[in-house]
């Protein structure tokens, strides 16, 4: 079982094994939380226990982008979204790829809307696996969403919808 370090559950099909010549040999054990953990061992032969040394578990290969801070649900045409999106690069277990500060994430108008997303920069470099955007806006009054792509792999993410309202009147036509 997972010992005193760590928050996840120890994985594997053989968490209990029989002694063979006084030795218990485990195989196929895994752990899917990127953190330091240890393994606790106990026996049915008595109240004997021991704990392994600490094991540092790294994230698996990056496989997804996740929007962890959605942009504002409403916005005004031409003005920066009050809440800017934050996107994380994660493995399939939800661990952030904290070692990645070289790849980029690009924001664009997603599948909803008719115009281009505004603001700079539209492409940001990951910092510890996190892409934090600032200054994004849209200049057409319509419902849009944002699409995010990365040069770290062929995986993308889409934001929630944003209802963009017209800006204040500025001219007569």
Short mmCIF file of C-alpha atoms in Angstrom, two decimals:
data_model
loop_
_atom_site.label_atom_id
_atom_site.label_comp_id
_atom_site.label_asym_id
_atom_site.label_seq_id
_atom_site.Cartn_x
_atom_site.Cartn_y
_atom_site.Cartn_z
CA UNK A 1 0.00 0.00 0.00
CA UNK A 2 1.04 3.63 -0.31
CA UNK A 3 2.97 4.59 2.81
CA UNK A 4 3.02 7.83 4.76
CA UNK A 5 4.14 9.90 1.75
CA UNK A 6 1.88 10.60 -1.20
CA UNK A 7 -1.80 11.12 -1.85
CA UNK A 8 -2.68 8.53 -4.51
CA UNK A 9 -3.28 4.82 -4.40
CA UNK A 10 -0.65 2.24 -5.27
CA UNK A 11 -1.63 0.53 -8.54
CA UNK A 12 -1.04 -3.03 -9.70
CA UNK A 13 -2.71 -6.40 -10.01
CA UNK A 14 -0.50 -8.07 -7.38
CA UNK A 15 -0.57 -5.86 -4.29
CA UNK A 16 -0.45 -9.03 -2.18
CA UNK A 17 2.12 -11.76 -2.87
CA UNK A 18 3.13 -15.00 -1.17
CA UNK A 19 6.56 -15.49 0.38
CA UNK A 20 8.87 -17.79 -1.59
CA UNK A 21 11.82 -18.87 0.51
CA UNK A 22 11.12 -16.00 2.89
CA UNK A 23 11.15 -13.39 0.14
CA UNK A 24 8.15 -11.48 -1.25
CA UNK A 25 8.78 -10.27 -4.81
CA UNK A 26 6.39 -7.69 -6.26
CA UNK A 27 5.99 -6.86 -9.95
CA UNK A 28 3.80 -4.52 -11.96
CA UNK A 29 3.39 -1.89 -9.25
CA UNK A 30 2.74 1.66 -10.43
CA UNK A 31 1.61 5.03 -9.15
CA UNK A 32 -0.11 7.72 -11.21
CA UNK A 33 0.35 10.89 -9.13
CA UNK A 34 3.50 12.92 -9.85
CA UNK A 35 4.84 13.38 -6.33
CA UNK A 36 7.18 11.84 -3.78
CA UNK A 37 5.71 8.71 -2.24
CA UNK A 38 6.77 5.58 -0.40
CA UNK A 39 5.41 2.05 -0.12
CA UNK A 40 4.32 0.42 3.14
CA UNK A 41 4.65 -3.35 3.46
CA UNK A 42 2.91 -5.56 6.02
CA UNK A 43 2.54 -9.29 6.48
CA UNK A 44 -0.14 -11.65 7.69
CA UNK A 45 2.58 -13.59 9.53
CA UNK A 46 2.53 -11.11 12.40
CA UNK A 47 2.63 -7.42 13.17
CA UNK A 48 5.71 -6.83 11.01
CA UNK A 49 5.81 -3.73 8.82
CA UNK A 50 8.40 -1.79 6.89
CA UNK A 51 8.39 1.18 4.54
CA UNK A 52 10.39 1.74 1.36
CA UNK A 53 12.65 4.67 0.71
CA UNK A 54 11.03 7.69 -0.92
CA UNK A 55 10.20 7.29 -4.59
CA UNK A 56 9.98 10.40 -6.79
CA UNK A 57 7.24 9.85 -9.39
CA UNK A 58 7.48 12.10 -12.46
CA UNK A 59 4.59 12.93 -14.79
CA UNK A 60 4.00 10.67 -17.77
CA UNK A 61 4.27 12.04 -21.32
CA UNK A 62 2.22 15.16 -22.04
CA UNK A 63 -1.07 14.17 -23.65
CA UNK A 64 -3.60 16.94 -23.05
CA UNK A 65 -4.22 20.63 -22.61
CA UNK A 66 -6.68 21.59 -19.89
CA UNK A 67 -8.27 25.02 -19.48
CA UNK A 68 -7.90 25.52 -15.72
CA UNK A 69 -9.13 29.11 -15.71
CA UNK A 70 -11.89 29.77 -18.20
CA UNK A 71 -12.08 33.21 -19.86
CA UNK A 72 -14.94 35.49 -18.83
CA UNK A 73 -18.38 34.13 -19.74
CA UNK A 74 -19.33 37.60 -20.98
CA UNK A 75 -17.25 40.29 -22.62
CA UNK A 76 -17.55 43.59 -24.47
CA UNK A 77 -16.38 43.89 -28.07
CA UNK A 78 -12.90 45.37 -28.28
CA UNK A 79 -12.16 45.16 -24.55
CA UNK A 80 -9.86 42.62 -22.91
CA UNK A 81 -11.69 39.74 -21.25
CA UNK A 82 -12.02 40.50 -17.52
CA UNK A 83 -10.78 36.98 -16.76
CA UNK A 84 -8.02 35.72 -19.02
CA UNK A 85 -7.59 31.99 -19.71
CA UNK A 86 -4.98 29.75 -18.10
CA UNK A 87 -4.13 26.45 -19.80
CA UNK A 88 -2.08 23.59 -18.36
CA UNK A 89 -0.19 20.86 -20.19
CA UNK A 90 -0.90 17.54 -18.46
CA UNK A 91 -0.33 13.82 -18.75
CA UNK A 92 -3.28 11.41 -19.03
CA UNK A 93 -3.48 11.21 -15.21
CA UNK A 94 -3.94 14.97 -14.74
CA UNK A 95 -0.37 15.68 -13.64
CA UNK A 96 0.96 19.02 -14.85
CA UNK A 97 4.16 18.70 -16.90
CA UNK A 98 6.08 21.04 -14.58
CA UNK A 99 9.36 20.38 -16.41
CA UNK A 100 8.07 22.00 -19.62
CA UNK A 101 9.02 25.65 -19.94
CA UNK A 102 9.96 25.50 -23.62
CA UNK A 103 6.86 24.54 -25.64
CA UNK A 104 4.18 27.07 -26.51
CA UNK A 105 0.39 27.28 -26.42
CA UNK A 106 -1.49 29.32 -29.02
CA UNK A 107 -4.97 30.78 -28.52
CA UNK A 108 -7.35 31.43 -31.41
CA UNK A 109 -11.07 31.77 -31.96
CA UNK A 110 -12.50 28.28 -31.64
CA UNK A 111 -15.41 26.69 -33.50
CA UNK A 112 -17.84 29.52 -32.63
CA UNK A 113 -17.62 33.02 -34.05
CA UNK A 114 -16.65 34.67 -37.32
CA UNK A 115 -13.65 36.92 -36.65
CA UNK A 116 -10.10 36.50 -35.40
CA UNK A 117 -9.20 36.59 -31.73
CA UNK A 118 -7.51 39.86 -30.76
CA UNK A 119 -4.71 40.60 -28.29
CA UNK A 120 -1.05 39.95 -27.86
CA UNK A 121 0.52 37.63 -27.38
CA UNK A 122 -1.70 34.94 -28.87
CA UNK A 123 1.15 32.45 -28.34
CA UNK A 124 2.75 32.09 -24.91
CA UNK A 125 5.57 29.89 -23.68
CA UNK A 126 4.71 27.40 -20.99
CA UNK A 127 6.13 28.20 -17.55
CA UNK A 128 6.31 25.02 -15.51
CA UNK A 129 3.64 23.48 -17.76
CA UNK A 130 1.29 26.47 -17.44
CA UNK A 131 0.29 28.97 -20.16
CA UNK A 132 -1.14 32.22 -18.76
CA UNK A 133 -2.74 34.55 -21.28
CA UNK A 134 -3.31 38.29 -20.93
CA UNK A 135 -4.95 40.96 -23.04
CA UNK A 136 -7.12 38.66 -25.19
CA UNK A 137 -10.23 40.28 -26.67
CA UNK A 138 -12.71 39.93 -29.51
CA UNK A 139 -14.26 42.73 -31.58
CA UNK A 140 -17.52 41.22 -32.89
CA UNK A 141 -20.72 41.01 -30.82
CA UNK A 142 -21.49 37.27 -30.97
CA UNK A 143 -20.95 34.08 -28.99
CA UNK A 144 -17.49 32.60 -29.38
CA UNK A 145 -15.21 30.05 -27.78
CA UNK A 146 -11.43 29.83 -27.76
CA UNK A 147 -9.30 27.02 -29.10
CA UNK A 148 -5.86 26.22 -27.71
CA UNK A 149 -3.12 24.24 -29.45
CA UNK A 150 0.47 23.43 -28.51
CA UNK A 151 3.67 22.55 -30.30
CA UNK A 152 4.24 19.91 -27.57
CA UNK A 153 1.93 17.47 -29.38
CA UNK A 154 -1.25 17.00 -31.38
CA UNK A 155 -3.63 17.77 -28.52
CA UNK A 156 -5.92 20.76 -28.10
CA UNK A 157 -8.46 22.27 -25.70
CA UNK A 158 -11.55 24.44 -26.12
CA UNK A 159 -12.85 27.05 -23.68
CA UNK A 160 -16.39 27.56 -22.52
CA UNK A 161 -18.53 29.95 -24.58
CA UNK A 162 -18.07 33.71 -24.28
CA UNK A 163 -21.03 35.99 -25.02
CA UNK A 164 -19.51 39.15 -26.53
CA UNK A 165 -21.74 42.25 -26.32
CA UNK A 166 -21.43 45.34 -28.53
CA UNK A 167 -19.15 48.11 -27.36
CA UNK A 168 -20.55 51.52 -26.37
CA UNK A 169 -22.02 53.43 -29.35
CA UNK A 170 -19.35 55.46 -31.14
CA UNK A 171 -20.86 56.48 -34.47
CA UNK A 172 -24.03 56.96 -36.51
CA UNK A 173 -24.28 55.08 -39.77
#
